[in-house]
Amino acid sequence: MKLNALTAHELLERLDKKDLSSSEIISSLDRQIQETDSKVKAYVRLDKTQTQTAKQASKSESILKGLPIAIKDNICTEGFHTECCSKILAGFKPPYDATVIKKLKEAGASISEKKTNMDEFAFGSSTENSCFYPTHNPWNLECVPGGSSGGSAASVASDEAVWALGSDTGGSIRQPASFCGVVGLKPTYGRVSRYGLIAFASSLDQIGPLTKDTRDAALLTNIISGYDPCDSTSANIKVPDFTQSLGMDIKGIKIAIPREYFIEGLDTEVKAAVEEAINKLTELGAVSKEVSLPNTKYAVPVYYIIATAEASSNLARFDAVQYGFRSTIANGLIDMYKKSRGEGFGPEAKRRILLGTFALSHGYYDAYYLRALKVRTLIKEDFDKVLKDFDCIITPTSPTAAFKIGEKVEDPVKMYLSDIYTISANLAGIPAISLPCGFTRDNLPVGLQILAKPFDEEMIFRMAYTYEQNTPWHKMKPKL
Amino acid sequence: MEIKKETVEYVANLARIELNQKELEKLSGQLKDILDFIDALKKVDIKDIPPTSHILPMNNVLREDNLRPSLSHQAALKNAPCAKGNFFGVPKVIE
Amino acid sequence: MEYEPVIGLEVHLHLKTKTKAFCGCSTEFGNTPNTQVCPVCLGFPGSLPVFNKTALDHAIKVALALHCKVEEYTKFDRKNYFYPDLPKNYQISQYGLPLSKNGYVDISVENNPKRIGIIRVHMEEDAGKLIHEKDLSLVDFNRSGIPLLEIVSCPDINSTQEAYDYLTVLKSILEYLEVSDCDMEKGSLRCDANISLRPKDAKELGIKTELKNMNSFKAVKDALDYEIERQSQLLKEGQALVQETRLWDEKAQQTISMRTKEGAQDYRYFPDPDLPPFIISKEKIEEIQRALPELPQEKTRRFMKTYGLSEYDAKILVSSKNNADYAEDCLRGFSDKDKKLVANWLIGPLAAVASASNLNISELQVPAKNFIELVELVEKKQVISSLTGKSVLQEMAETKKTASQIIEEKNLAQISDPQSLEKEIEEVIKENAKSVDDFKAGKANALMFLVGQAMKKTKGKANPKVVQELLKRRLSDA
């Protein structure tokens, strides 16, 4: 098997034995990228060839021994372009590393200058909103890879990356993981530092892994998690070794199946695959029961107020003063702001900024923003109630498998509804994973979502690993 | 919910984003659709429900008043579209 | 129609911390532009704020010293607007749940106490500084992120003198707390004013004008005086006033209208999701309350009571904490019960010597015990005259010698022994027969003339009081 087709843990074993070097791995990946990325387009700035590894890590025995990792374009890497796939940040090179990048470098990872493609500022569910080009799903190049971490998911699925980091605000790791047949975890809010993640919605964003299997996800989560004094929303809570959960049996584990996730709108094939997966889990010893999460139907509207309100404020800093694109035709200060932002932001970014600004504006704050914050409380309470009596919740990750490129991009509401199953986890702050659980007749992957209590990623890994090791999905690869 | 073009213009001004006529019209329509869909929230009974602005049960996150290294002014200005000497330059601000 | 001014003052105060509100950059003033900056205070993408513990403690201190109620639950909000000196285009501030509310400051208006209410004291971060050139404006972010306290008074102020007094009292309280340099020139204390006029005895407020760009307390008073004049004139002419912001032009000594902004600013305040809220426990409040120093007004009352000083004198001594501490050392150390003697020397001659060197009395560094010795030598032991005492004091400040050392070295001791003065007294009487007759005839001035002559003869060393007594006795005998 080609080196780049192996998992991170397989490669680390061989690196440990000094069976191969990290540069051989990097070369293998580069060859794959040359072969297939013109079709997949998982990466941006392909002409950039530099890599960074922490100096001390390469000297002594590091955990990752130079193993490369693909990074989404909204995570700051010192001295390397970080542009959120937006024109307004063209040329931006942060003068600092995100905390997760620091941790990865300390662990010995190789970080490349080229980054993975994304929806501009993480605004999207298809990676069609990138200022560069859309990414194509390796399983079917006419389909989207999902978004906003579509590039990261596609790079892993196509073996153009060993593993990758993405970010998840409303499903942006899990939904592309589901569409691309890989594993994607959104950790508990506060588990992973947000310092250096270019913010979309501050109370919802989390960085997480996209990997070929659960073991890799556990390994990567170990490395990137942990309290960060630079992030006031970082939880000062011990990080267990998540790999210890792998292989624990699931006998007697109580699974909740929320009925609101299995109603009209859910594709029949997706439903069948997920139900089959639930059966598998009960075969393996778990116990399932139907529950209700009554406020599920409000999750998408609540999200689109809170997330866009926070985004409108977070993106105000892109004003052509200190960094980024400045319009050349502007006349005076206010014109500079308006034209730079008008030219620099794509249509989805403008839509969200305007919506968020509106929701916070005088006269509408109570009816929209404040109301949404209150309904968020109700949504969180739904999960608290259920998770008191159950160990985890299982749902489909997305109502459909990957849709065609161009199919939803002109209909914002339709696009927003594809987040319907993933959004609530961000609103409640709980951890959630997506892992492959089958295929549609069109050979498109279907994703299974497992959610758990805050800071109980161990339960998630335990369930996911057990399921994975008893099914063939994680070994299947697209034909490119 | 009906959203007038003037409202969209007002909001675009607040957000300092210039929209051409075509964009203004398209966005007004799309924002209306999105707000219609968001209006489902009006049905929820939120009486006595506290708002959640912070999802983690955390308080009093503070740091000690200790100096940390700053950036050099070169690093600070490196990405500036317009720098003059040690300063960031912007079109003249009229007060 | 008589109009009454209604004034509210908004003070912005730099809290004296080593580092900024939300990052570890230095808060020092006056360094090379854009060198005390980092991704956080520059608002770089991906950066996050973490609040400074000392800033919070200082803020609570101020709130308590201003008699405010400190809220148990408080949080930061984002105030959203675009301006080049605001790196994130939002300011981290407080809106709905500010740190504290409902305090007051007591001032004295024509010897009557008046209480000026304080609506709120809240925390926020400062913006950067703009310098305007011909075609460009330049931004320096060194100041961006410095912790600020905003102190908003109620519109309880009804004269420009009251405004001035309010600011003076506020500043002395803040200095006592040692939480700020309170230096308007360095920008660590800024003041904006809101003023409206209304007919006397009317209840409703008139149209409000906001005044900015005043760089000293005097400028605040002058700007308000100007505004009252300007607005009164307009009202007399029957013209309508418009709600606006005006800038004070120090050179031209007038206020100028800023371009009218399009309607009120929509700041879209919402809770800052990057900063979890603060719960301030009763214990913490009590701890800070206990540790508050004795504040100027309390100290003034105590000085009056303990040392028998007038309010006027006590206020002067108490005006700065260091001066008050020095004064108290002197007052306590002075053996005589009549502390006024020391107080007069502190307020008069010592203050004069200090101000000539541009210092305050504690900065002169004349040790309290030396000062006390000087006052005793002049007032109690009358070893030297008051006049001589003043020049001895000057020399004490310059040389750090004690009074007795200087008196001995320069042979300044007054002659007070009657026997030593006998000869000169006789001579004066003999040489000034006409004045002697004048005095005997009832002209009191003549005595002073004779005293003057005796002083001349002794080259000023005679104790003038003793000379006066001796002459009187001698002349009444003859």
PDB file of C-alpha atoms in Angstrom, chain A residues 105-338:
ATOM      1  CA  LYS A 105       4.845  21.568  16.445  1.00  0.00           C
ATOM      2  CA  GLU A 106       5.911  20.697  19.977  1.00  0.00           C
ATOM      3  CA  ALA A 107       4.675  17.181  19.313  1.00  0.00           C
ATOM      4  CA  GLY A 108       6.819  17.066  16.187  1.00  0.00           C
ATOM      5  CA  ALA A 109       4.259  17.524  13.409  1.00  0.00           C
ATOM      6  CA  SER A 110       5.221  18.959  10.010  1.00  0.00           C
ATOM      7  CA  ILE A 111       3.025  21.884   9.036  1.00  0.00           C
ATOM      8  CA  SER A 112       2.854  22.778   5.374  1.00  0.00           C
ATOM      9  CA  GLU A 113       2.461  26.226   3.900  1.00  0.00           C
ATOM     10  CA  LYS A 114      -0.328  25.051   1.622  1.00  0.00           C
ATOM     11  CA  LYS A 115      -3.655  24.873   3.438  1.00  0.00           C
ATOM     12  CA  THR A 116      -6.934  23.104   2.864  1.00  0.00           C
ATOM     13  CA  ASN A 117      -9.843  24.728   1.082  1.00  0.00           C
ATOM     14  CA  MET A 118     -12.890  25.980   2.939  1.00  0.00           C
ATOM     15  CA  ASP A 119     -16.025  28.041   2.594  1.00  0.00           C
ATOM     16  CA  GLU A 120     -14.945  31.647   3.050  1.00  0.00           C
ATOM     17  CA  PHE A 121     -14.747  32.374   6.790  1.00  0.00           C
ATOM     18  CA  ALA A 122     -16.386  28.990   7.392  1.00  0.00           C
ATOM     19  CA  PHE A 123     -19.670  30.339   6.030  1.00  0.00           C
ATOM     20  CA  GLY A 124     -21.096  27.365   4.234  1.00  0.00           C
ATOM     21  CA  SER A 125     -21.889  23.683   4.080  1.00  0.00           C
ATOM     22  CA  SER A 126     -20.353  22.806   0.753  1.00  0.00           C
ATOM     23  CA  THR A 127     -16.970  24.554   0.259  1.00  0.00           C
ATOM     24  CA  GLU A 128     -18.550  26.273  -2.749  1.00  0.00           C
ATOM     25  CA  ASN A 129     -18.116  29.655  -1.076  1.00  0.00           C
ATOM     26  CA  SER A 130     -14.333  29.613  -1.250  1.00  0.00           C
ATOM     27  CA  CYS A 131     -12.913  32.622  -3.106  1.00  0.00           C
ATOM     28  CA  PHE A 132     -10.659  30.200  -5.015  1.00  0.00           C
ATOM     29  CA  TYR A 133     -12.712  27.278  -6.297  1.00  0.00           C
ATOM     30  CA  PRO A 134     -15.005  24.606  -4.900  1.00  0.00           C
ATOM     31  CA  THR A 135     -13.546  21.351  -3.637  1.00  0.00           C
ATOM     32  CA  HIS A 136     -14.857  18.180  -5.245  1.00  0.00           C
ATOM     33  CA  ASN A 137     -15.948  15.115  -3.353  1.00  0.00           C
ATOM     34  CA  PRO A 138     -13.400  12.302  -3.972  1.00  0.00           C
ATOM     35  CA  TRP A 139     -16.261   9.772  -4.036  1.00  0.00           C
ATOM     36  CA  ASN A 140     -17.992  11.633  -6.846  1.00  0.00           C
ATOM     37  CA  LEU A 141     -16.269  14.609  -8.340  1.00  0.00           C
ATOM     38  CA  GLU A 142     -19.571  16.188  -9.356  1.00  0.00           C
ATOM     39  CA  CYS A 143     -20.595  16.391  -5.737  1.00  0.00           C
ATOM     40  CA  VAL A 144     -19.646  18.715  -2.909  1.00  0.00           C
ATOM     41  CA  PRO A 145     -17.390  17.438  -0.146  1.00  0.00           C
ATOM     42  CA  GLY A 146     -19.535  19.254   2.425  1.00  0.00           C
ATOM     43  CA  GLY A 147     -18.355  22.295   4.306  1.00  0.00           C
ATOM     44  CA  SER A 148     -16.969  24.392   5.608  1.00  0.00           C
ATOM     45  CA  SER A 149     -13.994  22.038   6.230  1.00  0.00           C
ATOM     46  CA  GLY A 150     -14.524  20.429   2.829  1.00  0.00           C
ATOM     47  CA  GLY A 151     -10.897  20.697   1.840  1.00  0.00           C
ATOM     48  CA  SER A 152      -9.680  18.974   5.011  1.00  0.00           C
ATOM     49  CA  ALA A 153     -12.251  16.166   4.658  1.00  0.00           C
ATOM     50  CA  ALA A 154     -11.506  15.644   0.960  1.00  0.00           C
ATOM     51  CA  SER A 155      -7.753  15.653   1.522  1.00  0.00           C
ATOM     52  CA  VAL A 156      -8.058  12.837   4.044  1.00  0.00           C
ATOM     53  CA  ALA A 157     -10.582  10.874   1.964  1.00  0.00           C
ATOM     54  CA  SER A 158      -8.363  11.076  -1.129  1.00  0.00           C
ATOM     55  CA  ASP A 159      -5.173  10.211   0.795  1.00  0.00           C
ATOM     56  CA  GLU A 160      -3.797  13.648  -0.101  1.00  0.00           C
ATOM     57  CA  ALA A 161      -3.357  14.067   3.641  1.00  0.00           C
ATOM     58  CA  VAL A 162      -2.682  11.602   6.421  1.00  0.00           C
ATOM     59  CA  TRP A 163      -4.920  13.540   8.743  1.00  0.00           C
ATOM     60  CA  ALA A 164      -6.202  17.097   9.029  1.00  0.00           C
ATOM     61  CA  LEU A 165      -7.545  19.812  11.292  1.00  0.00           C
ATOM     62  CA  GLY A 166     -10.831  21.524  10.611  1.00  0.00           C
ATOM     63  CA  SER A 167     -13.183  23.782  12.521  1.00  0.00           C
ATOM     64  CA  ASP A 168     -16.815  23.255  13.435  1.00  0.00           C
ATOM     65  CA  THR A 169     -19.326  25.993  14.231  1.00  0.00           C
ATOM     66  CA  GLY A 170     -22.564  24.349  13.091  1.00  0.00           C
ATOM     67  CA  GLY A 171     -21.303  21.071  11.680  1.00  0.00           C
ATOM     68  CA  SER A 172     -18.348  22.145   9.575  1.00  0.00           C
ATOM     69  CA  ILE A 173     -16.206  19.157  10.580  1.00  0.00           C
ATOM     70  CA  ARG A 174     -18.897  16.524  10.926  1.00  0.00           C
ATOM     71  CA  GLN A 175     -20.948  17.183   7.806  1.00  0.00           C
ATOM     72  CA  PRO A 176     -17.955  17.093   5.418  1.00  0.00           C
ATOM     73  CA  ALA A 177     -16.670  14.033   7.302  1.00  0.00           C
ATOM     74  CA  SER A 178     -20.021  12.418   6.618  1.00  0.00           C
ATOM     75  CA  PHE A 179     -20.047  13.404   2.919  1.00  0.00           C
ATOM     76  CA  CYS A 180     -16.459  12.208   2.406  1.00  0.00           C
ATOM     77  CA  GLY A 181     -16.608   8.996   4.411  1.00  0.00           C
ATOM     78  CA  VAL A 182     -14.025   9.979   7.042  1.00  0.00           C
ATOM     79  CA  VAL A 183     -14.071  10.496  10.802  1.00  0.00           C
ATOM     80  CA  GLY A 184     -14.641  14.028  12.077  1.00  0.00           C
ATOM     81  CA  LEU A 185     -14.914  15.127  15.707  1.00  0.00           C
ATOM     82  CA  LYS A 186     -16.207  18.364  17.165  1.00  0.00           C
ATOM     83  CA  PRO A 187     -14.824  18.378  20.738  1.00  0.00           C
ATOM     84  CA  THR A 188     -16.739  19.848  23.678  1.00  0.00           C
ATOM     85  CA  TYR A 189     -16.732  23.659  23.568  1.00  0.00           C
ATOM     86  CA  GLY A 190     -13.709  24.690  25.607  1.00  0.00           C
ATOM     87  CA  ARG A 191     -11.826  21.398  25.179  1.00  0.00           C
ATOM     88  CA  VAL A 192      -9.558  22.781  22.442  1.00  0.00           C
ATOM     89  CA  SER A 193      -8.166  26.315  22.504  1.00  0.00           C
ATOM     90  CA  ARG A 194      -9.643  28.777  19.999  1.00  0.00           C
ATOM     91  CA  TYR A 195      -6.607  31.052  20.183  1.00  0.00           C
ATOM     92  CA  GLY A 196      -5.452  31.437  16.607  1.00  0.00           C
ATOM     93  CA  LEU A 197      -8.665  30.144  15.036  1.00  0.00           C
ATOM     94  CA  ILE A 198      -9.977  33.010  12.957  1.00  0.00           C
ATOM     95  CA  ALA A 199     -13.331  33.454  14.622  1.00  0.00           C
ATOM     96  CA  PHE A 200     -16.674  32.904  12.975  1.00  0.00           C
ATOM     97  CA  ALA A 201     -18.982  32.529  15.989  1.00  0.00           C
ATOM     98  CA  SER A 202     -17.092  32.763  19.238  1.00  0.00           C
ATOM     99  CA  SER A 203     -19.582  30.861  21.394  1.00  0.00           C
ATOM    100  CA  LEU A 204     -19.879  27.987  18.907  1.00  0.00           C
ATOM    101  CA  ASP A 205     -16.483  27.485  17.186  1.00  0.00           C
ATOM    102  CA  GLN A 206     -14.223  24.536  17.950  1.00  0.00           C
ATOM    103  CA  ILE A 207     -11.183  23.081  16.196  1.00  0.00           C
ATOM    104  CA  GLY A 208     -11.199  19.319  15.685  1.00  0.00           C
ATOM    105  CA  PRO A 209      -9.651  16.380  13.805  1.00  0.00           C
ATOM    106  CA  LEU A 210     -10.583  14.876  10.435  1.00  0.00           C
ATOM    107  CA  THR A 211      -9.028  11.432  10.123  1.00  0.00           C
ATOM    108  CA  LYS A 212      -9.181   8.060   8.392  1.00  0.00           C
ATOM    109  CA  ASP A 213     -10.183   6.199  11.522  1.00  0.00           C
ATOM    110  CA  THR A 214     -11.141   6.601  15.155  1.00  0.00           C
ATOM    111  CA  ARG A 215      -7.721   5.804  16.567  1.00  0.00           C
ATOM    112  CA  ASP A 216      -6.197   8.679  14.594  1.00  0.00           C
ATOM    113  CA  ALA A 217      -8.962  10.986  15.816  1.00  0.00           C
ATOM    114  CA  ALA A 218      -8.245  10.012  19.427  1.00  0.00           C
ATOM    115  CA  LEU A 219      -4.497  10.543  18.959  1.00  0.00           C
ATOM    116  CA  LEU A 220      -4.945  13.936  17.370  1.00  0.00           C
ATOM    117  CA  THR A 221      -7.496  15.032  19.969  1.00  0.00           C
ATOM    118  CA  ASN A 222      -4.976  14.118  22.689  1.00  0.00           C
ATOM    119  CA  ILE A 223      -2.432  16.459  21.138  1.00  0.00           C
ATOM    120  CA  ILE A 224      -4.604  19.490  20.440  1.00  0.00           C
ATOM    121  CA  SER A 225      -6.697  19.476  23.625  1.00  0.00           C
ATOM    122  CA  GLY A 226      -5.938  21.256  26.858  1.00  0.00           C
ATOM    123  CA  TYR A 227      -6.339  24.408  28.894  1.00  0.00           C
ATOM    124  CA  ASP A 228      -4.923  27.550  27.266  1.00  0.00           C
ATOM    125  CA  PRO A 229      -4.439  30.679  29.390  1.00  0.00           C
ATOM    126  CA  CYS A 230      -4.647  32.740  26.177  1.00  0.00           C
ATOM    127  CA  ASP A 231      -8.296  31.722  25.674  1.00  0.00           C
ATOM    128  CA  SER A 232     -10.788  32.831  28.344  1.00  0.00           C
ATOM    129  CA  THR A 233     -13.255  30.211  27.113  1.00  0.00           C
ATOM    130  CA  SER A 234     -10.765  27.374  27.454  1.00  0.00           C
ATOM    131  CA  ALA A 235     -11.810  24.841  30.097  1.00  0.00           C
ATOM    132  CA  ASN A 236      -9.294  24.199  32.832  1.00  0.00           C
ATOM    133  CA  ILE A 237     -10.056  20.523  32.883  1.00  0.00           C
ATOM    134  CA  LYS A 238      -7.803  17.463  32.715  1.00  0.00           C
ATOM    135  CA  VAL A 239      -7.308  15.849  29.302  1.00  0.00           C
ATOM    136  CA  PRO A 240      -7.539  12.067  29.557  1.00  0.00           C
ATOM    137  CA  ASP A 241      -5.690   9.808  27.132  1.00  0.00           C
ATOM    138  CA  PHE A 242      -8.480   9.279  24.648  1.00  0.00           C
ATOM    139  CA  THR A 243      -6.798   6.224  23.133  1.00  0.00           C
ATOM    140  CA  GLN A 244      -7.533   4.388  26.398  1.00  0.00           C
ATOM    141  CA  SER A 245     -11.217   4.408  25.471  1.00  0.00           C
ATOM    142  CA  LEU A 246     -10.550   2.511  22.264  1.00  0.00           C
ATOM    143  CA  GLY A 247     -11.399  -1.147  22.698  1.00  0.00           C
ATOM    144  CA  MET A 248     -13.579  -0.729  25.769  1.00  0.00           C
ATOM    145  CA  ASP A 249     -16.742  -2.717  25.261  1.00  0.00           C
ATOM    146  CA  ILE A 250     -20.136  -1.086  25.028  1.00  0.00           C
ATOM    147  CA  LYS A 251     -22.243  -3.606  26.914  1.00  0.00           C
ATOM    148  CA  GLY A 252     -25.136  -1.897  28.609  1.00  0.00           C
ATOM    149  CA  ILE A 253     -24.327   1.520  27.168  1.00  0.00           C
ATOM    150  CA  LYS A 254     -27.581   3.455  26.877  1.00  0.00           C
ATOM    151  CA  ILE A 255     -28.182   5.106  23.501  1.00  0.00           C
ATOM    152  CA  ALA A 256     -30.861   7.730  23.001  1.00  0.00           C
ATOM    153  CA  ILE A 257     -32.465   8.011  19.548  1.00  0.00           C
ATOM    154  CA  PRO A 258     -34.220  11.373  19.178  1.00  0.00           C
ATOM    155  CA  ARG A 259     -37.373  11.008  17.101  1.00  0.00           C
ATOM    156  CA  GLU A 260     -37.109  14.559  15.727  1.00  0.00           C
ATOM    157  CA  TYR A 261     -34.048  13.504  13.703  1.00  0.00           C
ATOM    158  CA  PHE A 262     -35.886  10.744  11.862  1.00  0.00           C
ATOM    159  CA  ILE A 263     -38.799  12.618  10.343  1.00  0.00           C
ATOM    160  CA  GLU A 264     -39.672  13.869   6.901  1.00  0.00           C
ATOM    161  CA  GLY A 265     -36.736  15.414   5.135  1.00  0.00           C
ATOM    162  CA  LEU A 266     -34.366  12.579   6.018  1.00  0.00           C
ATOM    163  CA  ASP A 267     -33.276  10.695   2.907  1.00  0.00           C
ATOM    164  CA  THR A 268     -34.518   7.096   2.979  1.00  0.00           C
ATOM    165  CA  GLU A 269     -31.138   5.595   2.204  1.00  0.00           C
ATOM    166  CA  VAL A 270     -29.453   7.634   4.914  1.00  0.00           C
ATOM    167  CA  LYS A 271     -32.172   6.579   7.327  1.00  0.00           C
ATOM    168  CA  ALA A 272     -31.682   2.926   6.433  1.00  0.00           C
ATOM    169  CA  ALA A 273     -27.909   3.073   6.899  1.00  0.00           C
ATOM    170  CA  VAL A 274     -28.195   4.817  10.267  1.00  0.00           C
ATOM    171  CA  GLU A 275     -30.856   2.435  11.513  1.00  0.00           C
ATOM    172  CA  GLU A 276     -28.659  -0.471  10.438  1.00  0.00           C
ATOM    173  CA  ALA A 277     -25.797   1.077  12.403  1.00  0.00           C
ATOM    174  CA  ILE A 278     -27.951   1.408  15.504  1.00  0.00           C
ATOM    175  CA  ASN A 279     -28.874  -2.262  15.158  1.00  0.00           C
ATOM    176  CA  LYS A 280     -25.197  -3.119  14.938  1.00  0.00           C
ATOM    177  CA  LEU A 281     -24.513  -1.189  18.116  1.00  0.00           C
ATOM    178  CA  THR A 282     -27.284  -2.982  19.969  1.00  0.00           C
ATOM    179  CA  GLU A 283     -25.909  -6.275  18.665  1.00  0.00           C
ATOM    180  CA  LEU A 284     -22.599  -5.269  20.185  1.00  0.00           C
ATOM    181  CA  GLY A 285     -24.233  -4.824  23.571  1.00  0.00           C
ATOM    182  CA  ALA A 286     -25.661  -1.313  23.696  1.00  0.00           C
ATOM    183  CA  VAL A 287     -29.256  -0.585  24.577  1.00  0.00           C
ATOM    184  CA  SER A 288     -31.262   1.952  22.583  1.00  0.00           C
ATOM    185  CA  LYS A 289     -34.436   3.860  23.295  1.00  0.00           C
ATOM    186  CA  GLU A 290     -36.394   6.548  21.499  1.00  0.00           C
ATOM    187  CA  VAL A 291     -36.411   9.982  23.143  1.00  0.00           C
ATOM    188  CA  SER A 292     -37.540  13.471  22.291  1.00  0.00           C
ATOM    189  CA  LEU A 293     -35.508  16.609  21.829  1.00  0.00           C
ATOM    190  CA  PRO A 294     -38.562  18.827  21.398  1.00  0.00           C
ATOM    191  CA  ASN A 295     -36.816  22.073  20.502  1.00  0.00           C
ATOM    192  CA  THR A 296     -34.843  20.539  17.619  1.00  0.00           C
ATOM    193  CA  LYS A 297     -36.896  22.372  15.009  1.00  0.00           C
ATOM    194  CA  TYR A 298     -35.717  25.723  16.363  1.00  0.00           C
ATOM    195  CA  ALA A 299     -32.024  24.889  16.228  1.00  0.00           C
ATOM    196  CA  VAL A 300     -31.367  26.183  12.716  1.00  0.00           C
ATOM    197  CA  PRO A 301     -33.110  29.554  13.154  1.00  0.00           C
ATOM    198  CA  VAL A 302     -31.465  30.043  16.580  1.00  0.00           C
ATOM    199  CA  TYR A 303     -28.101  29.219  15.087  1.00  0.00           C
ATOM    200  CA  TYR A 304     -28.499  31.570  12.158  1.00  0.00           C
ATOM    201  CA  ILE A 305     -29.196  34.467  14.482  1.00  0.00           C
ATOM    202  CA  ILE A 306     -26.530  33.818  17.103  1.00  0.00           C
ATOM    203  CA  ALA A 307     -23.803  32.705  14.721  1.00  0.00           C
ATOM    204  CA  THR A 308     -24.361  35.516  12.247  1.00  0.00           C
ATOM    205  CA  ALA A 309     -24.638  38.130  15.014  1.00  0.00           C
ATOM    206  CA  GLU A 310     -21.301  37.056  16.471  1.00  0.00           C
ATOM    207  CA  ALA A 311     -19.805  36.785  13.004  1.00  0.00           C
ATOM    208  CA  SER A 312     -20.911  40.294  12.041  1.00  0.00           C
ATOM    209  CA  SER A 313     -18.940  41.588  15.007  1.00  0.00           C
ATOM    210  CA  ASN A 314     -15.951  39.247  14.574  1.00  0.00           C
ATOM    211  CA  LEU A 315     -15.585  40.212  10.925  1.00  0.00           C
ATOM    212  CA  ALA A 316     -15.749  43.946  11.531  1.00  0.00           C
ATOM    213  CA  ARG A 317     -11.975  43.897  11.964  1.00  0.00           C
ATOM    214  CA  PHE A 318     -11.503  43.221   8.247  1.00  0.00           C
ATOM    215  CA  ASP A 319     -11.380  46.882   7.367  1.00  0.00           C
ATOM    216  CA  ALA A 320      -8.208  47.280   5.287  1.00  0.00           C
ATOM    217  CA  VAL A 321      -6.413  49.178   8.071  1.00  0.00           C
ATOM    218  CA  GLN A 322      -3.895  46.706   9.453  1.00  0.00           C
ATOM    219  CA  TYR A 323      -4.006  43.751   7.105  1.00  0.00           C
ATOM    220  CA  GLY A 324      -5.796  42.337   4.128  1.00  0.00           C
ATOM    221  CA  PHE A 325      -7.279  43.693   0.964  1.00  0.00           C
ATOM    222  CA  ARG A 326      -7.694  47.426   0.474  1.00  0.00           C
ATOM    223  CA  SER A 327      -9.732  48.704  -2.438  1.00  0.00           C
ATOM    224  CA  THR A 328      -7.737  50.808  -4.885  1.00  0.00           C
ATOM    225  CA  ILE A 329     -10.714  52.849  -6.031  1.00  0.00           C
ATOM    226  CA  ALA A 330     -11.831  54.176  -2.672  1.00  0.00           C
ATOM    227  CA  ASN A 331     -12.052  57.831  -1.859  1.00  0.00           C
ATOM    228  CA  GLY A 332     -11.672  58.679   1.813  1.00  0.00           C
ATOM    229  CA  LEU A 333     -11.933  56.581   4.935  1.00  0.00           C
ATOM    230  CA  ILE A 334     -15.562  55.466   4.944  1.00  0.00           C
ATOM    231  CA  ASP A 335     -15.404  54.695   1.258  1.00  0.00           C
ATOM    232  CA  MET A 336     -12.273  52.650   1.914  1.00  0.00           C
ATOM    233  CA  TYR A 337     -14.153  50.583   4.465  1.00  0.00           C
ATOM    234  CA  LYS A 338     -17.216  50.119   2.284  1.00  0.00           C
TER     235      LYS A 338
END
